[in-house]
C-alpha atoms as a PDB file:
ATOM      1  CA  GLN A   1     -11.398  16.413  -0.998  1.00  0.00           C
ATOM      2  CA  VAL A   2      -9.809  12.900  -1.337  1.00  0.00           C
ATOM      3  CA  GLN A   3      -9.930  10.398   1.209  1.00  0.00           C
ATOM      4  CA  LEU A   4      -8.194   6.933   1.446  1.00  0.00           C
ATOM      5  CA  VAL A   5      -9.431   4.135   3.702  1.00  0.00           C
ATOM      6  CA  GLU A   6      -7.134   0.806   4.175  1.00  0.00           C
ATOM      7  CA  SER A   7      -8.697  -2.330   5.338  1.00  0.00           C
ATOM      8  CA  GLY A   8      -8.013  -5.482   6.002  1.00  0.00           C
ATOM      9  CA  GLY A   9      -5.104  -5.873   8.398  1.00  0.00           C
ATOM     10  CA  GLY A  10      -4.945  -8.142  11.239  1.00  0.00           C
ATOM     11  CA  LEU A  11      -2.999 -10.494  12.875  1.00  0.00           C
ATOM     12  CA  VAL A  12      -1.441 -13.393  10.616  1.00  0.00           C
ATOM     13  CA  GLN A  13       1.282 -16.144  11.448  1.00  0.00           C
ATOM     14  CA  PRO A  14       4.594 -16.304  10.015  1.00  0.00           C
ATOM     15  CA  GLY A  15       3.886 -17.650   6.439  1.00  0.00           C
ATOM     16  CA  GLY A  16       0.768 -16.554   6.020  1.00  0.00           C
ATOM     17  CA  SER A  17      -1.190 -14.019   3.398  1.00  0.00           C
ATOM     18  CA  LEU A  18      -3.203 -11.247   3.996  1.00  0.00           C
ATOM     19  CA  THR A  19      -4.556  -8.785   1.362  1.00  0.00           C
ATOM     20  CA  LEU A  20      -5.039  -5.087   1.776  1.00  0.00           C
ATOM     21  CA  SER A  21      -7.567  -2.955   0.398  1.00  0.00           C
ATOM     22  CA  CYS A  22      -7.267   0.689   0.017  1.00  0.00           C
ATOM     23  CA  ALA A  23     -10.670   2.319  -1.254  1.00  0.00           C
ATOM     24  CA  VAL A  24     -10.431   6.335  -2.688  1.00  0.00           C
ATOM     25  CA  SER A  25     -12.830   8.906  -3.018  1.00  0.00           C
ATOM     26  CA  GLY A  26     -13.034  12.135  -4.640  1.00  0.00           C
ATOM     27  CA  GLY A  27     -10.731  12.885  -7.423  1.00  0.00           C
ATOM     28  CA  THR A  28     -10.164  11.180 -10.532  1.00  0.00           C
ATOM     29  CA  PHE A  29      -9.073   7.645  -9.191  1.00  0.00           C
ATOM     30  CA  SER A  30      -7.876   6.487 -12.696  1.00  0.00           C
ATOM     31  CA  THR A  31      -4.773   8.839 -12.960  1.00  0.00           C
ATOM     32  CA  TYR A  32      -3.873   8.320  -9.252  1.00  0.00           C
ATOM     33  CA  THR A  33      -0.516   6.657  -8.811  1.00  0.00           C
ATOM     34  CA  LEU A  34      -1.051   4.269  -5.715  1.00  0.00           C
ATOM     35  CA  GLY A  35       1.625   3.952  -3.581  1.00  0.00           C
ATOM     36  CA  TRP A  36       2.166   1.396  -0.184  1.00  0.00           C
ATOM     37  CA  PHE A  37       4.149   1.941   2.998  1.00  0.00           C
ATOM     38  CA  ARG A  38       4.777   0.364   5.992  1.00  0.00           C
ATOM     39  CA  GLN A  39       6.184   1.945   9.569  1.00  0.00           C
ATOM     40  CA  ALA A  40       7.247  -0.421  12.083  1.00  0.00           C
ATOM     41  CA  PRO A  41       7.399   0.791  15.724  1.00  0.00           C
ATOM     42  CA  GLY A  42       9.974   3.206  16.191  1.00  0.00           C
ATOM     43  CA  LYS A  43      11.127   3.257  12.474  1.00  0.00           C
ATOM     44  CA  ASP A  44      10.341   5.924   9.703  1.00  0.00           C
ATOM     45  CA  ARG A  45       7.629   4.954   7.267  1.00  0.00           C
ATOM     46  CA  LYS A  46       9.178   2.809   4.528  1.00  0.00           C
ATOM     47  CA  PHE A  47       8.208   2.442   0.779  1.00  0.00           C
ATOM     48  CA  ILE A  48       6.468  -1.257   0.148  1.00  0.00           C
ATOM     49  CA  GLY A  49       5.701  -0.509  -4.076  1.00  0.00           C
ATOM     50  CA  ARG A  50       3.203   1.591  -6.118  1.00  0.00           C
ATOM     51  CA  ILE A  51       1.243   0.960  -9.088  1.00  0.00           C
ATOM     52  CA  THR A  52       0.892   3.985 -11.733  1.00  0.00           C
ATOM     53  CA  ARG A  53      -2.086   4.685 -13.960  1.00  0.00           C
ATOM     54  CA  ASP A  54      -0.609   2.696 -16.641  1.00  0.00           C
ATOM     55  CA  PRO A  55      -0.102   0.494 -14.853  1.00  0.00           C
ATOM     56  CA  ILE A  56       3.279  -0.249 -13.879  1.00  0.00           C
ATOM     57  CA  THR A  57       4.147  -1.545 -10.953  1.00  0.00           C
ATOM     58  CA  ALA A  58       7.364  -1.409  -8.467  1.00  0.00           C
ATOM     59  CA  TYR A  59       8.210  -2.714  -5.124  1.00  0.00           C
ATOM     60  CA  GLY A  60      10.936  -2.276  -2.422  1.00  0.00           C
ATOM     61  CA  ASP A  61      13.644  -4.926  -2.116  1.00  0.00           C
ATOM     62  CA  SER A  62      12.291  -6.167   1.272  1.00  0.00           C
ATOM     63  CA  VAL A  63       8.913  -7.218  -0.434  1.00  0.00           C
ATOM     64  CA  GLU A  64       9.936  -8.074  -4.197  1.00  0.00           C
ATOM     65  CA  GLY A  65       8.111 -11.336  -4.990  1.00  0.00           C
ATOM     66  CA  ARG A  66       6.501 -11.602  -1.667  1.00  0.00           C
ATOM     67  CA  PHE A  67       4.062  -8.821  -2.220  1.00  0.00           C
ATOM     68  CA  THR A  68       1.403  -7.844  -5.354  1.00  0.00           C
ATOM     69  CA  ILE A  69       0.137  -4.407  -5.882  1.00  0.00           C
ATOM     70  CA  SER A  70      -2.941  -4.080  -7.730  1.00  0.00           C
ATOM     71  CA  ARG A  71      -5.819  -1.722  -8.868  1.00  0.00           C
ATOM     72  CA  ASP A  72      -9.720  -1.644  -9.840  1.00  0.00           C
ATOM     73  CA  ASN A  73     -10.544   1.304 -11.348  1.00  0.00           C
ATOM     74  CA  ALA A  74     -14.038   0.571 -11.300  1.00  0.00           C
ATOM     75  CA  LYS A  75     -14.163   0.171  -7.644  1.00  0.00           C
ATOM     76  CA  ASN A  76     -11.767   2.925  -7.088  1.00  0.00           C
ATOM     77  CA  THR A  77      -9.886   0.329  -5.009  1.00  0.00           C
ATOM     78  CA  ALA A  78      -5.975  -0.358  -4.893  1.00  0.00           C
ATOM     79  CA  TYR A  79      -4.969  -3.907  -3.329  1.00  0.00           C
ATOM     80  CA  LEU A  80      -1.995  -4.875  -1.578  1.00  0.00           C
ATOM     81  CA  GLN A  81      -1.489  -8.888  -1.702  1.00  0.00           C
ATOM     82  CA  MET A  82       1.106 -10.149   0.795  1.00  0.00           C
ATOM     83  CA  LYS A  83       2.405 -13.548   0.554  1.00  0.00           C
ATOM     84  CA  SER A  84       4.776 -15.693   2.715  1.00  0.00           C
ATOM     85  CA  LEU A  85       4.744 -13.031   5.394  1.00  0.00           C
ATOM     86  CA  LYS A  86       7.468 -12.574   7.834  1.00  0.00           C
ATOM     87  CA  PRO A  87       7.380 -10.988  11.828  1.00  0.00           C
ATOM     88  CA  GLU A  88       9.658  -8.197  10.161  1.00  0.00           C
ATOM     89  CA  ASP A  89       6.587  -7.061   8.142  1.00  0.00           C
ATOM     90  CA  THR A  90       4.719  -6.004  10.736  1.00  0.00           C
ATOM     91  CA  GLY A  91       3.476  -2.624  11.311  1.00  0.00           C
ATOM     92  CA  VAL A  92       1.065   0.013   9.987  1.00  0.00           C
ATOM     93  CA  TYR A  93       0.680  -0.073   6.562  1.00  0.00           C
ATOM     94  CA  TYR A  94      -0.629   3.287   4.531  1.00  0.00           C
ATOM     95  CA  CYS A  95      -1.654   3.511   1.313  1.00  0.00           C
ATOM     96  CA  ALA A  96      -1.605   6.832  -0.910  1.00  0.00           C
ATOM     97  CA  ALA A  97      -2.642   8.365  -4.025  1.00  0.00           C
ATOM     98  CA  ASP A  98      -0.603  11.286  -5.888  1.00  0.00           C
ATOM     99  CA  THR A  99      -1.070  12.674  -9.548  1.00  0.00           C
ATOM    100  CA  SER A 100       2.435  11.947 -10.441  1.00  0.00           C
ATOM    101  CA  VAL A 101       4.057   8.831 -11.214  1.00  0.00           C
ATOM    102  CA  VAL A 102       5.597   8.503  -7.739  1.00  0.00           C
ATOM    103  CA  ILE A 103       4.365   9.449  -4.221  1.00  0.00           C
ATOM    104  CA  THR A 104       5.455  13.012  -3.482  1.00  0.00           C
ATOM    105  CA  ARG A 105       4.754  14.976  -0.407  1.00  0.00           C
ATOM    106  CA  ASN A 106       2.027  16.304  -2.135  1.00  0.00           C
ATOM    107  CA  ALA A 107       0.280  12.853  -1.726  1.00  0.00           C
ATOM    108  CA  TYR A 108      -2.845  11.817  -0.041  1.00  0.00           C
ATOM    109  CA  TRP A 109      -2.658   9.457   2.409  1.00  0.00           C
ATOM    110  CA  GLY A 110      -4.602   7.301   4.256  1.00  0.00           C
ATOM    111  CA  GLN A 111      -4.893   6.853   8.091  1.00  0.00           C
ATOM    112  CA  GLY A 112      -3.333   3.355   8.183  1.00  0.00           C
ATOM    113  CA  ALA A 113      -4.279  -0.523   8.958  1.00  0.00           C
ATOM    114  CA  GLN A 114      -2.025  -2.589  11.654  1.00  0.00           C
ATOM    115  CA  VAL A 115      -0.568  -5.622  10.296  1.00  0.00           C
ATOM    116  CA  THR A 116       0.546  -8.313  13.117  1.00  0.00           C
ATOM    117  CA  VAL A 117       2.695 -11.207  11.599  1.00  0.00           C
ATOM    118  CA  SER A 118       3.664 -13.267  14.734  1.00  0.00           C
ATOM    119  CA  PRO A 119       3.057 -17.215  15.975  1.00  0.00           C
END
């Protein structure tokens, strides 16, 4: 059974920084593509970015240049470093793990971590 647990969420002021972690247990972490998604209140889940096993990263337009995704295979953990945060970055952040190079409907998902960007 593959389980993902996000941590590191919280309240941060606009312009601030925050780093989320996604700890994965079960399966073979080094083979997974890890993805990050955000869901704002009343809106659909939105792609933030992903990192493949190689590792190659890709980001959504709204976070390009501000967010960085990394992984530590020794710790079975993925990270989402967020800088220059804006109020519109507020939402629940989810990580996902997939054996494909993209996140598909077969992915495993975490429960999410709340990030609130507010003065």
